[in-house]
Coordinates of C-alpha atoms in Angstrom, one line a residue:
X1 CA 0.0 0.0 0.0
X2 CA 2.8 2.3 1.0
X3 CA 4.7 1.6 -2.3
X4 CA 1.2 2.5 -4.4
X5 CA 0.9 5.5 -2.3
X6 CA 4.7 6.1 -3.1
X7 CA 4.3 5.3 -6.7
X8 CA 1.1 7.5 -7.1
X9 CA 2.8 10.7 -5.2
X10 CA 5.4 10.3 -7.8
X11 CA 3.4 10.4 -10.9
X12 CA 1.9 13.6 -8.9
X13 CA 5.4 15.6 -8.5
X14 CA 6.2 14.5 -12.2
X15 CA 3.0 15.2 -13.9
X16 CA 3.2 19.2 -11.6
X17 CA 6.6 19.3 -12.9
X18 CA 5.7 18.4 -16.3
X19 CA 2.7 21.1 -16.4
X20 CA 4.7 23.9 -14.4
X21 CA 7.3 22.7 -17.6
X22 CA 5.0 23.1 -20.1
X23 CA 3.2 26.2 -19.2
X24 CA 6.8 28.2 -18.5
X25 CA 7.4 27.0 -22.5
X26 CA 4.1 28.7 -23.6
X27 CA 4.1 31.7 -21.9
X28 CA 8.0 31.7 -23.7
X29 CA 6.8 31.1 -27.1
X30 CA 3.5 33.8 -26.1
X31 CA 5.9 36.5 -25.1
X32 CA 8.2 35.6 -28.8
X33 CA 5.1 35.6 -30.3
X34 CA 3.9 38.9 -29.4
X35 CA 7.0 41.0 -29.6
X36 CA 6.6 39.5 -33.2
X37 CA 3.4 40.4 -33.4
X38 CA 4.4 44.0 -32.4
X39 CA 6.8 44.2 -34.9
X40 CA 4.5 43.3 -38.0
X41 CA 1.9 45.6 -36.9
X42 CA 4.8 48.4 -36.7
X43 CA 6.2 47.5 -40.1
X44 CA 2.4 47.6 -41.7
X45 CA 1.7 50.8 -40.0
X46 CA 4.5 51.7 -41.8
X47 CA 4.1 50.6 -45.4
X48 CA 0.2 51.9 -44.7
X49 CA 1.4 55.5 -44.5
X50 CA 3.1 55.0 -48.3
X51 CA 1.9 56.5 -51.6
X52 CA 3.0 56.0 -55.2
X53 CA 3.9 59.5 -55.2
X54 CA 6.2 59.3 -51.7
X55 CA 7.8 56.0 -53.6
X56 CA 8.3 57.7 -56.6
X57 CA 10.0 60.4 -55.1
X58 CA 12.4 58.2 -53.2
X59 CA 13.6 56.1 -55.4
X60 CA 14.4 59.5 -57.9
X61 CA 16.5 60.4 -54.5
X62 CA 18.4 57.0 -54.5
X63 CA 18.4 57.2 -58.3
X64 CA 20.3 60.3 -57.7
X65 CA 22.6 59.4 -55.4
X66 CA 23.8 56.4 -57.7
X67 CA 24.5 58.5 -60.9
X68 CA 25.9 61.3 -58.4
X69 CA 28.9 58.5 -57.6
X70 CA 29.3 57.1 -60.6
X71 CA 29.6 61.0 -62.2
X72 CA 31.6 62.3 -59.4
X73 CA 29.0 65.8 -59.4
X74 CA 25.5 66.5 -58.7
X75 CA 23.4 65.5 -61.4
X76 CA 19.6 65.9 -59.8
X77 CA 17.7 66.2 -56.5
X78 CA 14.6 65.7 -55.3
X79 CA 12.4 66.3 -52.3
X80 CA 13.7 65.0 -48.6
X81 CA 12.1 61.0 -47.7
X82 CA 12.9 61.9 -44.4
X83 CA 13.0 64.9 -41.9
X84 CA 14.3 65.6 -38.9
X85 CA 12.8 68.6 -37.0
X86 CA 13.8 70.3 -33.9
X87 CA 10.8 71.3 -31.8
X88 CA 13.2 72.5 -29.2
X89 CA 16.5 73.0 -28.1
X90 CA 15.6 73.5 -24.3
X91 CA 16.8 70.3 -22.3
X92 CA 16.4 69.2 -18.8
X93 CA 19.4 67.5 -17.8
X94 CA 22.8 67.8 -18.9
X95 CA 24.4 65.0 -20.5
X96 CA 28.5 65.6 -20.7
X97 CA 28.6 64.7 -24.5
X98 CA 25.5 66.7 -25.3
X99 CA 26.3 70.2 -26.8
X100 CA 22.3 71.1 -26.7
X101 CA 21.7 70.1 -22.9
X102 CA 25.2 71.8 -22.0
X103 CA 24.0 74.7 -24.3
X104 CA 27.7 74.8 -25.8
X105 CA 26.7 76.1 -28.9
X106 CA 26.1 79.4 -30.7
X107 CA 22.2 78.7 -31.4
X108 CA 19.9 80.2 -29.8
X109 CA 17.4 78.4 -26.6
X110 CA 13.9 78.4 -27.7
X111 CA 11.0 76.2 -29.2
X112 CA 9.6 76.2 -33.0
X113 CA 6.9 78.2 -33.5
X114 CA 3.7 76.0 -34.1
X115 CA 2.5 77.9 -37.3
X116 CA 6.1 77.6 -38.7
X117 CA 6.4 74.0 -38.0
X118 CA 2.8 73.8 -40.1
X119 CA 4.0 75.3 -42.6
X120 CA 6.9 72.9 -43.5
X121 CA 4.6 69.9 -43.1
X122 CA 2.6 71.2 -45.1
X123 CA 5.0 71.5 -47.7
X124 CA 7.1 68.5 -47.4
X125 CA 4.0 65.8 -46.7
X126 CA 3.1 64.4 -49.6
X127 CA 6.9 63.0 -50.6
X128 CA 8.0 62.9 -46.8
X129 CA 8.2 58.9 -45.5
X130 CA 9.4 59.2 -41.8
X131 CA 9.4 62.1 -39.6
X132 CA 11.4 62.6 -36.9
X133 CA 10.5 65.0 -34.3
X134 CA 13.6 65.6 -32.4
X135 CA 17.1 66.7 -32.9
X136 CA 18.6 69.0 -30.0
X137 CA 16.7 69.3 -26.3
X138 CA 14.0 67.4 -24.9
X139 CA 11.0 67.1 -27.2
X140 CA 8.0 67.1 -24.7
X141 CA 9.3 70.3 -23.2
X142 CA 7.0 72.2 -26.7
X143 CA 3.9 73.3 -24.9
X144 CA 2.7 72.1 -28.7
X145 CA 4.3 68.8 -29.4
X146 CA 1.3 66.9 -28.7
X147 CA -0.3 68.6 -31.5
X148 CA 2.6 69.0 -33.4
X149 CA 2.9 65.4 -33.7
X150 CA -1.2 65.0 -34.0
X151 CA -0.7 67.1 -37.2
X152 CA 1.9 65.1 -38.7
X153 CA -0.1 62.1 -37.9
X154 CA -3.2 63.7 -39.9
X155 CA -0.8 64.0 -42.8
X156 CA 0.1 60.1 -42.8
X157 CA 3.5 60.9 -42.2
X158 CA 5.2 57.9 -40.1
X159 CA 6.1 60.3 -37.1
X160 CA 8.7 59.2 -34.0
X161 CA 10.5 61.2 -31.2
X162 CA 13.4 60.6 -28.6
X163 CA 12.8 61.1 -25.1
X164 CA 14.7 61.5 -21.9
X165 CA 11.1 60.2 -20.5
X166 CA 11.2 62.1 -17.7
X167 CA 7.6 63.8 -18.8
X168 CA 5.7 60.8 -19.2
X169 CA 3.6 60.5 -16.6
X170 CA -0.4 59.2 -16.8
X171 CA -1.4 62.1 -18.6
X172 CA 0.7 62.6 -21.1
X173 CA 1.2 59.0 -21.7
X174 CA -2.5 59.1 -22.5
X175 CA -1.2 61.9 -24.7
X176 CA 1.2 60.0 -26.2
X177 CA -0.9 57.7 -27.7
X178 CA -4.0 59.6 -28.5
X179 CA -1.7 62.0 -30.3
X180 CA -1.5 59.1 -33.2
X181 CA 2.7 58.6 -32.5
X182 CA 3.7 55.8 -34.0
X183 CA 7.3 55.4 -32.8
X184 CA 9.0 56.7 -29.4
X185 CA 12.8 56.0 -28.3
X186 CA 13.6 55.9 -24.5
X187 CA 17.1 56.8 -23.8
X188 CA 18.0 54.6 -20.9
X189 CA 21.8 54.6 -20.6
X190 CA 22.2 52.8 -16.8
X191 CA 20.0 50.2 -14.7
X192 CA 20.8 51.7 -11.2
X193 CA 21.1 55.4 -10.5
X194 CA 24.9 55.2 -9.8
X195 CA 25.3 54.3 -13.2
X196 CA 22.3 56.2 -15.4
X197 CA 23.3 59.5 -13.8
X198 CA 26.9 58.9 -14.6
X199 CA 25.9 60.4 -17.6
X200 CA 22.2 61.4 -17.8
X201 CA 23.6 64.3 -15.7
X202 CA 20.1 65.4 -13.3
X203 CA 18.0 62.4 -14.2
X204 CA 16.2 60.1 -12.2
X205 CA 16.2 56.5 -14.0
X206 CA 12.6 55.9 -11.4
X207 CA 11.2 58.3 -13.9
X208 CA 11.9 56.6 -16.7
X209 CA 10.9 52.9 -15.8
X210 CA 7.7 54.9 -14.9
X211 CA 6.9 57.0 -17.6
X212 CA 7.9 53.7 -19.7
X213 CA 5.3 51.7 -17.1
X214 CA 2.6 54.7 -17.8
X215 CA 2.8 54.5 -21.9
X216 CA 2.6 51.1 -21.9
X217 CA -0.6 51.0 -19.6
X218 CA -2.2 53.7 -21.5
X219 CA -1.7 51.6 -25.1
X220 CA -3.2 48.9 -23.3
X221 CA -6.0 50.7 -22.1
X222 CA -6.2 51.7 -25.6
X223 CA -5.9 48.6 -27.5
X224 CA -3.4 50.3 -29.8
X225 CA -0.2 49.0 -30.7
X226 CA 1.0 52.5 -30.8
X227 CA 3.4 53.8 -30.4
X228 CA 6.3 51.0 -30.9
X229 CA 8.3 51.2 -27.7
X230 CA 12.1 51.1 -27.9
X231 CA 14.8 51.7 -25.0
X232 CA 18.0 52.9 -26.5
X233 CA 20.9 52.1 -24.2
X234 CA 23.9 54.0 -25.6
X235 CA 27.2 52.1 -23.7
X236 CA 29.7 54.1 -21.6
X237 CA 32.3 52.6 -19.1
X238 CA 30.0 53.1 -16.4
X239 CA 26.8 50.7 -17.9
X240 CA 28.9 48.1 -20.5
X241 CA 28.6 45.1 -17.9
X242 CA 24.8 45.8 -17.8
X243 CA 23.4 44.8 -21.1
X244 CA 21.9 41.7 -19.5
X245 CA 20.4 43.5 -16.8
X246 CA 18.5 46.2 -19.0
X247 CA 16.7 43.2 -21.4
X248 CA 15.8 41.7 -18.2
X249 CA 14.3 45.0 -17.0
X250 CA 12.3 45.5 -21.1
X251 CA 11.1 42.4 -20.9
X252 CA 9.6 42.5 -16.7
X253 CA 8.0 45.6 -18.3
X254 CA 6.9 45.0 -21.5
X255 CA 9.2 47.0 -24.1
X256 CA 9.1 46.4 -27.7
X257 CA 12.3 46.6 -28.6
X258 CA 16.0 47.2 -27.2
X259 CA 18.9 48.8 -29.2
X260 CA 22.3 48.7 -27.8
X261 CA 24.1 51.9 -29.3
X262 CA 28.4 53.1 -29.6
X263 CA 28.4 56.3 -27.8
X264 CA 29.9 59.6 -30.3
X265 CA 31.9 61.2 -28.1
X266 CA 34.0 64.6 -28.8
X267 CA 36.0 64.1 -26.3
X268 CA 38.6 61.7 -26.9
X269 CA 41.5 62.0 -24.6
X270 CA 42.3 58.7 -22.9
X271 CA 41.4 60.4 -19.8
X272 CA 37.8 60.7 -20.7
X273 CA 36.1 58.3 -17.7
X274 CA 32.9 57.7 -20.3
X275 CA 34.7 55.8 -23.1
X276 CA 34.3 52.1 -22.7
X277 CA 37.1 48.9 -22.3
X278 CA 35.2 46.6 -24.4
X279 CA 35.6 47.1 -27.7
X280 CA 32.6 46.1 -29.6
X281 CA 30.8 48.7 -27.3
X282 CA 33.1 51.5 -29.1
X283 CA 33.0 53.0 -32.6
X284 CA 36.5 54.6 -32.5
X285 CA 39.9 52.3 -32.4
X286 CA 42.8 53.3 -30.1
X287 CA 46.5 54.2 -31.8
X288 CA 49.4 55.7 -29.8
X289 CA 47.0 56.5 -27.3
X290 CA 44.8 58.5 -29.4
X291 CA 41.1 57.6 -30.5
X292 CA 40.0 57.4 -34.3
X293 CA 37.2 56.7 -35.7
X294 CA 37.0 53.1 -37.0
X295 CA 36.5 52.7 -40.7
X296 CA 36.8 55.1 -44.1
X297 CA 35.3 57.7 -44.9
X298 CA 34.3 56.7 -48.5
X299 CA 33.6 60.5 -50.8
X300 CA 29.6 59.8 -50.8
X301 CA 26.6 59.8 -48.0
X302 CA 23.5 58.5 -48.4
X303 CA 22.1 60.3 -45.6
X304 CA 22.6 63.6 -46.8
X305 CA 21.4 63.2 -50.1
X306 CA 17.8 61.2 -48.3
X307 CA 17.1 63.3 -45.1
X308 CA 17.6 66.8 -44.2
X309 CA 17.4 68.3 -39.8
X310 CA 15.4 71.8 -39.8
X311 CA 16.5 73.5 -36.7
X312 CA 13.8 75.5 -34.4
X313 CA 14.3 78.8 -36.6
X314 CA 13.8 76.8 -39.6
X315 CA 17.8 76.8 -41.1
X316 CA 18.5 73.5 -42.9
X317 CA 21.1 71.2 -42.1
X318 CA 22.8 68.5 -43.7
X319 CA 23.0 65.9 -40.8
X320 CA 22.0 65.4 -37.2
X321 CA 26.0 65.9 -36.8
X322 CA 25.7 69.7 -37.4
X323 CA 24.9 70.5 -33.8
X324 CA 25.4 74.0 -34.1
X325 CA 23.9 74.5 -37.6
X326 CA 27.6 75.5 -38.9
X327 CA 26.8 74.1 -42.5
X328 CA 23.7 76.2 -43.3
X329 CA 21.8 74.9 -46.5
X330 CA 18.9 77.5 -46.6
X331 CA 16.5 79.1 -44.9
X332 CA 12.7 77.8 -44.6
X333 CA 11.5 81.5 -43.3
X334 CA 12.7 83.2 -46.3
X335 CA 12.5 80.2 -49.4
X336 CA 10.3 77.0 -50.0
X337 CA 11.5 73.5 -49.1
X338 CA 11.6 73.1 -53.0
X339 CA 13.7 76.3 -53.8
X340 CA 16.4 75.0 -51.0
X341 CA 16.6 71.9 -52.4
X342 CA 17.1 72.5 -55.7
X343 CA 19.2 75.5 -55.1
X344 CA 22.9 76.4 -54.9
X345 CA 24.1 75.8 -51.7
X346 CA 22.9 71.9 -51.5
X347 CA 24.5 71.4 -55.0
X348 CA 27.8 72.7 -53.9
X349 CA 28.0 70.7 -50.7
X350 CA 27.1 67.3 -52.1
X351 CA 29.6 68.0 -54.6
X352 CA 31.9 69.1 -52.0
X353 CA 31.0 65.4 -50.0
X354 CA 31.9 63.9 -53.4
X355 CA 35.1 65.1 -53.9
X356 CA 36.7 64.9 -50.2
X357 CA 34.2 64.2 -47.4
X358 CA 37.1 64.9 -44.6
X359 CA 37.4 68.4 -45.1
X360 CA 34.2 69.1 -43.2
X361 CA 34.3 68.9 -39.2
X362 CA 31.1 67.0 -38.8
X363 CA 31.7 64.3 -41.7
X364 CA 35.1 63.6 -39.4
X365 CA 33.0 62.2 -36.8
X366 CA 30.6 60.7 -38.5
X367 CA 29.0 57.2 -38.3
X368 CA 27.7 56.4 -41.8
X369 CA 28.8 53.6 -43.1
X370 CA 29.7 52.5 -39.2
X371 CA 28.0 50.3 -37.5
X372 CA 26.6 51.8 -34.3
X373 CA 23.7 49.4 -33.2
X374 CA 25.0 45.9 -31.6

């Protein structure tokens, strides 16, 4: 009888064991399935927001950019596919390798005028593919950007931002998502305070695992799949042994998506306590004790002949690399997106890229054509 009893307990502990197996398996494959799921409804939204005409134009951009190589000048242009524009350049902490939160440069501190920013939507939409609402400062510090982003959103413009997160709290999360964003990128470069603060200089990382908690309760509450949550963990010598750590932290919460980013640095002196050991974690190579940045710098750039950065007072830029909006390529309060683009000053740079990149400041720490995402 005791043996039966023994026998029977057995199958008990196995058959618990097998279930507790089984069901740890599922909700496994669940969780896969739905960060898959997340990412196909992402990439539809995408494609969703295209036109014949937006397709059209880009592939008369890349078309472009091909014979401009192969000619070794300027041939034709077309319309940006993509736009980067600065709502602000007010920031609220002060990140060491930041020239906007530091306010080392010569631009002024304000916020884009609404109308303005109307304006060049309103000009650009029907060839403009992705629009990114950010360059310098802290986006959700526009008293507008809600709208600003609801605007681009009515225009079927693929919209996204960067964010500190340190505004996302209930309300504007519920913002956030009725404002019809479709991408957002948390910058989340530590998983303790010791180590986020090392370089998010006045930040509280609390505020970001809550206002990353908040958005992702008020999509739920929602149903929407929008916007596509991603935390960005650029690595410094503070955080590099906590990769691990931060995709525990995503997943317990629920983010989309993690990108592990090189840091760009200006900076470079040996003695600079933010540049990693590892070396996968850093886009520059180390020679007699100096830091370089890894790779050629080939006479050509895609991203400058695809994209354009329009800074709060509306001056066009080649690159997000142009902190300080040295390289002035026209002016949206005086011409039209149209006249800029097909005028002098974009001509002469791109040929100017084509002949010898290196001779401009902000090509010579640039990362196209490097990887920067591992």
């Amino acid at each position: 009888m005791f043996y039966c009893l023994g026998v029977s307990l057995l199958q008990v502990n196995e058959e618990k064991k097998y279930r507790e197996i089984t069901y740890d398996y599922t909700m496994k494959a669940a969780k896969m399935l739905t960060k898959v799921n997340k990412k196909i409804a992402d990439t539809l939204n995408f494609f969703s927001k295209l036109s014949i005409r937006k397709l059209l134009n880009y592939f008369k951009l890349l078309a472009g950019y091909c014979v401009s190589i192969l000619s070794g000048k300027v041939i034709f242009q077309a319309l940006p596919a993509v736009l980067s524009i600065e709502p602000t350049t007010k920031c609220n902490l002060k990140c060491p390798e930041c020239p906007g939160g530091l306010q080392q440069f010569t631009r002024k501190t304000g916020n884009m005028d609404f109308k303005f920013y109307k304006s060049i939507i309103d000009q650009s939409y029907k060839d403009l593919i992705y629009l990114m609402l950010y360059f310098q400062g802290e986006p959700f510090l526009h008293p507008d950007f809600f709208e600003m982003v609801k605007y681009a959103h009515k225009r079927k413009i693929y919209t996204t931002t960067s964010t500190n997160a340190h505004f996302l709290d209930k309300e504007n999360a519920k913002k956030v998502v009725e404002s019809g964003l479709d991408r957002i990128i948390i910058s989340i470069d530590g998983t303790t305070q010791e180590s986020y603060e090392k370089y998010r200089i006045g930040g509280k990382l609390e505020k970001v695992v809550d206002g990353t908690k908040n958005l992702i309760n008020a999509r739920n509450k929602f149903g929407s799949n929008k916007p596509y949550i991603i935390y960005q963990f650029v690595v410094f010598k503070s955080n590099e042994y906590e990769i691990n750590a931060l995709n525990k932290l995503a997943k317990e919460i629920g983010v989309d998506d993690v990108k592990i980013k090189t840091a760009q640095f200006y900076n470079l002196h040996w003695s600079n306590e933010l540049i990693p050991t590892r070396r996968k974690f850093l886009r520059y190579k180390k020679e007699d004790g100096n830091y370089y940045l890894k790779g050629k710098l080939p006479n050509k750039c895609w991203r400058s002949w695809h994209s354009s950065v329009i800074t709060i007072d509306g001056k066009i830029v080649p690159c997000c690399f142009d902190k300080d909006a040295k390289h002035e390529l026209g002016d949206l309060k005086t011409d039209s997106m149209k006249k800029i683009v097909k005028g002098k000053s974009i001509k002469e740079f791109k040929n100017s890229i084509l002949k010898n990149r290196k001779k401009f400041d902000i090509c010579r720490n640039c990362i196209e054509g490097i990887r920067v995402f591992r």
